[in-house]
Structure formats: C-alpha cells, structure tokens
PDB file of C-alpha atoms and ligand atoms in Angstrom:
ATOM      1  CA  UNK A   1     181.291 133.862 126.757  1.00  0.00           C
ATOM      2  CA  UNK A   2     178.137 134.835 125.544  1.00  0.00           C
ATOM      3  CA  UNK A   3     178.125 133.482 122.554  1.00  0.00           C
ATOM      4  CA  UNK A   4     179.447 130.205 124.239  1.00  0.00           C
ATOM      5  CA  UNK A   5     176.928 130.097 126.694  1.00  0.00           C
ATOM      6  CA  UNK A   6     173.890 130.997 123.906  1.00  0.00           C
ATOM      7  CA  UNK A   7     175.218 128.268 121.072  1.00  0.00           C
ATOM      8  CA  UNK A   8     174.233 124.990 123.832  1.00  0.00           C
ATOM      9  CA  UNK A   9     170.894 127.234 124.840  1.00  0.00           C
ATOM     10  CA  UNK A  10     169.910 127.351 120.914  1.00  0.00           C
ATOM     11  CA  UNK A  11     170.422 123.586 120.641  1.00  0.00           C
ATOM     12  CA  UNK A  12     168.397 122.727 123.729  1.00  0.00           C
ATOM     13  CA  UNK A  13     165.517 125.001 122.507  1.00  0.00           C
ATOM     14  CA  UNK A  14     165.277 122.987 119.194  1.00  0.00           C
ATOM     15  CA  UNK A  15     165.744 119.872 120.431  1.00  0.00           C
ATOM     16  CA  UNK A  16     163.327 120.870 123.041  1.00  0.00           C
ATOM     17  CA  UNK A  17     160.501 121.503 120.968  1.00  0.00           C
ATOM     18  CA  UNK A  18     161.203 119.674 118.203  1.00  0.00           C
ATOM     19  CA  UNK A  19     161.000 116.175 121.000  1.00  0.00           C
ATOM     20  CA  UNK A  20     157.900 118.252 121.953  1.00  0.00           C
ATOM     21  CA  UNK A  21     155.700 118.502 118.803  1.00  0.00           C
ATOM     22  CA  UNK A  22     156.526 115.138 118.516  1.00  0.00           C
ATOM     23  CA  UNK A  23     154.852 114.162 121.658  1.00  0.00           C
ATOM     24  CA  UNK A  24     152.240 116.584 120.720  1.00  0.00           C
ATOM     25  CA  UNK A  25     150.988 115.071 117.320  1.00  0.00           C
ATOM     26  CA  UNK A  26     150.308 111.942 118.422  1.00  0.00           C
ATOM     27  CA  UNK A  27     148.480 113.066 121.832  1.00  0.00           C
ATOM     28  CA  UNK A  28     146.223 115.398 119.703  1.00  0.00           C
ATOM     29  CA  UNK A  29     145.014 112.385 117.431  1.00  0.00           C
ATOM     30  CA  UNK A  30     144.553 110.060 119.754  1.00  0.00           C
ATOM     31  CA  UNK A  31     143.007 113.079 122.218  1.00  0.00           C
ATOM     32  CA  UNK A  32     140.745 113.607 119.376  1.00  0.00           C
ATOM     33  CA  UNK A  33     139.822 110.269 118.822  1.00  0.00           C
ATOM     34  CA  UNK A  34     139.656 109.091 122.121  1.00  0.00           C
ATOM     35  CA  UNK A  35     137.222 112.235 123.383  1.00  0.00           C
ATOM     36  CA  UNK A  36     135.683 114.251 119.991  1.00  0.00           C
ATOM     37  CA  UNK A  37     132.898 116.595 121.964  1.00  0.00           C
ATOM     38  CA  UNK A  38     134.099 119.626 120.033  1.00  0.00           C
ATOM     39  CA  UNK A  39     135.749 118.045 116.785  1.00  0.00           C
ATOM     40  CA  UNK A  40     132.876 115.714 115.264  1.00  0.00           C
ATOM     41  CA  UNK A  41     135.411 113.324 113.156  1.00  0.00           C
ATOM     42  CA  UNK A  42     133.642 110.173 110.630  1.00  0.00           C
ATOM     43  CA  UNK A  43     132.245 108.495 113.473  1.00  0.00           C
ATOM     44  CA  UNK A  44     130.235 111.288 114.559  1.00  0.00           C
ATOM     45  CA  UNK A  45     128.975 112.046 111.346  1.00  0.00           C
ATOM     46  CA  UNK A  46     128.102 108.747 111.062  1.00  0.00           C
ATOM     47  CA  UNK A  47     126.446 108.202 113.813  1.00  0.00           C
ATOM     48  CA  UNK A  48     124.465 111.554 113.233  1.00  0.00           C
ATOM     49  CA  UNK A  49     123.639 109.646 110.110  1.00  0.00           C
ATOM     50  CA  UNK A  50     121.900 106.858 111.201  1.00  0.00           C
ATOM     51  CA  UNK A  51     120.432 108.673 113.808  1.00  0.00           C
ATOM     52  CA  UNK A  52     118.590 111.053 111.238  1.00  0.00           C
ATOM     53  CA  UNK A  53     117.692 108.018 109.046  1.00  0.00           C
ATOM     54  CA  UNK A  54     115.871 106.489 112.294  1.00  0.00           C
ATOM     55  CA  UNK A  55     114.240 110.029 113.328  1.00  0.00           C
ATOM     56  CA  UNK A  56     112.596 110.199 109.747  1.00  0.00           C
ATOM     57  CA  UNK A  57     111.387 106.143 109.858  1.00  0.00           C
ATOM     58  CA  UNK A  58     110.312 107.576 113.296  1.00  0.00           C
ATOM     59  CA  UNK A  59     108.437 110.543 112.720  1.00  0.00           C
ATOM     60  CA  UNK A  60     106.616 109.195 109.769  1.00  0.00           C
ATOM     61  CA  UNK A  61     104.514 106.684 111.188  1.00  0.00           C
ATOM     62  CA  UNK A  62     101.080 108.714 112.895  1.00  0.00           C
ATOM     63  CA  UNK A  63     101.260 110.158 116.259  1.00  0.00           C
ATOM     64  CA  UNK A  64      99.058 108.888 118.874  1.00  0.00           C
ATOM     65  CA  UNK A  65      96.194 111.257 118.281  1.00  0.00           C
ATOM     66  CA  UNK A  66      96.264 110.753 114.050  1.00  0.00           C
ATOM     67  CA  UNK A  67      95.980 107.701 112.037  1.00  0.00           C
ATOM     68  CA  UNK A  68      96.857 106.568 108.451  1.00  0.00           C
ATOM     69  CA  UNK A  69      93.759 106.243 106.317  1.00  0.00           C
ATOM     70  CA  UNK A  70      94.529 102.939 104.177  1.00  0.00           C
ATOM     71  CA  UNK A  71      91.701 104.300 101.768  1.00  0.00           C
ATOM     72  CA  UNK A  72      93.471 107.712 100.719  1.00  0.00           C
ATOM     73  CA  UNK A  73      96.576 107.091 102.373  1.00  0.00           C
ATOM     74  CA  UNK A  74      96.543 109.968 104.528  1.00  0.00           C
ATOM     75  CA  UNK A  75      97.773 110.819 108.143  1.00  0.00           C
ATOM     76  CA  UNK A  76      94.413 112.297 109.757  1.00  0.00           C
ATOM     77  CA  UNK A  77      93.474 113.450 112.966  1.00  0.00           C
ATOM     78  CA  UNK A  78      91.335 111.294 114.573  1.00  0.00           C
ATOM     79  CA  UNK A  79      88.601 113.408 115.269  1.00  0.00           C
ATOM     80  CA  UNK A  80      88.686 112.571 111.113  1.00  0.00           C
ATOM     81  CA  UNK A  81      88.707 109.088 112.065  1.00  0.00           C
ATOM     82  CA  UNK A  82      85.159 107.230 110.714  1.00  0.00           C
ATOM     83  CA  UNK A  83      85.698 103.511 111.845  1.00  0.00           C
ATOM     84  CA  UNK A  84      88.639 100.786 111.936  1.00  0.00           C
ATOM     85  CA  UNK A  85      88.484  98.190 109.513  1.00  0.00           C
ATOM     86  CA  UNK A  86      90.269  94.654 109.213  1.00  0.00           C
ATOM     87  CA  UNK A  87      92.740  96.582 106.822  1.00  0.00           C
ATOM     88  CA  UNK A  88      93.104  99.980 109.306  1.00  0.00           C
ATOM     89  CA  UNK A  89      90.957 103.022 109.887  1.00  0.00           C
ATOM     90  CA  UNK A  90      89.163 104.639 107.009  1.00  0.00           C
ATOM     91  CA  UNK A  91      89.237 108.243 107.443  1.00  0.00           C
ATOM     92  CA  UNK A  92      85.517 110.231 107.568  1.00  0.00           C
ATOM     93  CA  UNK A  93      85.802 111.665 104.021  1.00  0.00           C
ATOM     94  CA  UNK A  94      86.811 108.234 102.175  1.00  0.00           C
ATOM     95  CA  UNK A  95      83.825 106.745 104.585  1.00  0.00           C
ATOM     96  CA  UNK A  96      81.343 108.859 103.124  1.00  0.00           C
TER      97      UNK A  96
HETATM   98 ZN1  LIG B  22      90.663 108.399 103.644  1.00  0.00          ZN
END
C-alpha cells in the first residue's frame, strides 16, 4: 500500500515541477526583459552608453561662469576674461 500509494505521488512531483520550470524559464526572460531595475541586460548598457558619451560632449563645453579662450584654447574663469571678440573671448593673459 505504501509503496502503491508513493509510486503515483513520485510521478506527480516530477511532472509537477518539471511543467513548472517550464513555466518558469520563460516568465524569468521575459520578467527580465520586460522590467530589468536590478539585472542591467544590453539595453541598459547601452543606454548607459550613450548617456556617458552625451555627459562628456556636455561637460566639456564652459560653464556659465568660464569661457573658452579662442587665443590659447583654454577654459578660464571669467574673472580671466579680457574682452569678446568677433571670433570669442580672449582670455587676460593672451590679451596682454
Ligand atoms: Zn588665452
């Protein structure tokens, strides 16, 4: 009896979670494409990508208080700043 009534229990149990990993694999992947927050897959690398391309072509231009000197090519502060010209400023040091 025992052995009768454990032999259908085993086969369940297989079945059972065999039919369950395959419902599993396929909810992961598209769980992990669908919502990645924690598992950063291509597209979030390549988003992080382009992102860090366009914070570099960001950050190099001058900030508001410095300007590029188009004498000696430099980012000054413009307290350095001598006077604008048609080109751009010209910083105190290539002015004098
Ligand atoms: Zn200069």
């Amino acid at each position: 009896m025992a052995t009768d009534y454990d032999a259908p229990r085993k086969n369940e149990d297989e079945s059972e979670s065999i039919e369950a990993l395959k419902e599993r694999v396929p909810d992961k992947g598209s769980a992990v494409i669908d919502e990645d927050p924690d598992n950063p897959s291509g597209f979030e690398l390549q988003g992080a990508d382009l992102s860090d391309l366009d914070l570099d072509v960001v950050v190099l231009p001058p900030q508001a208080d410095e300007f590029t000197c188009v004498s000696c090519f430099l980012v000054k502060h413009r307290s350095q700043l001598d006077h604008e010209t048609k080109l751009g400023p010209i910083c105190m040091e290539c002015a004098a």
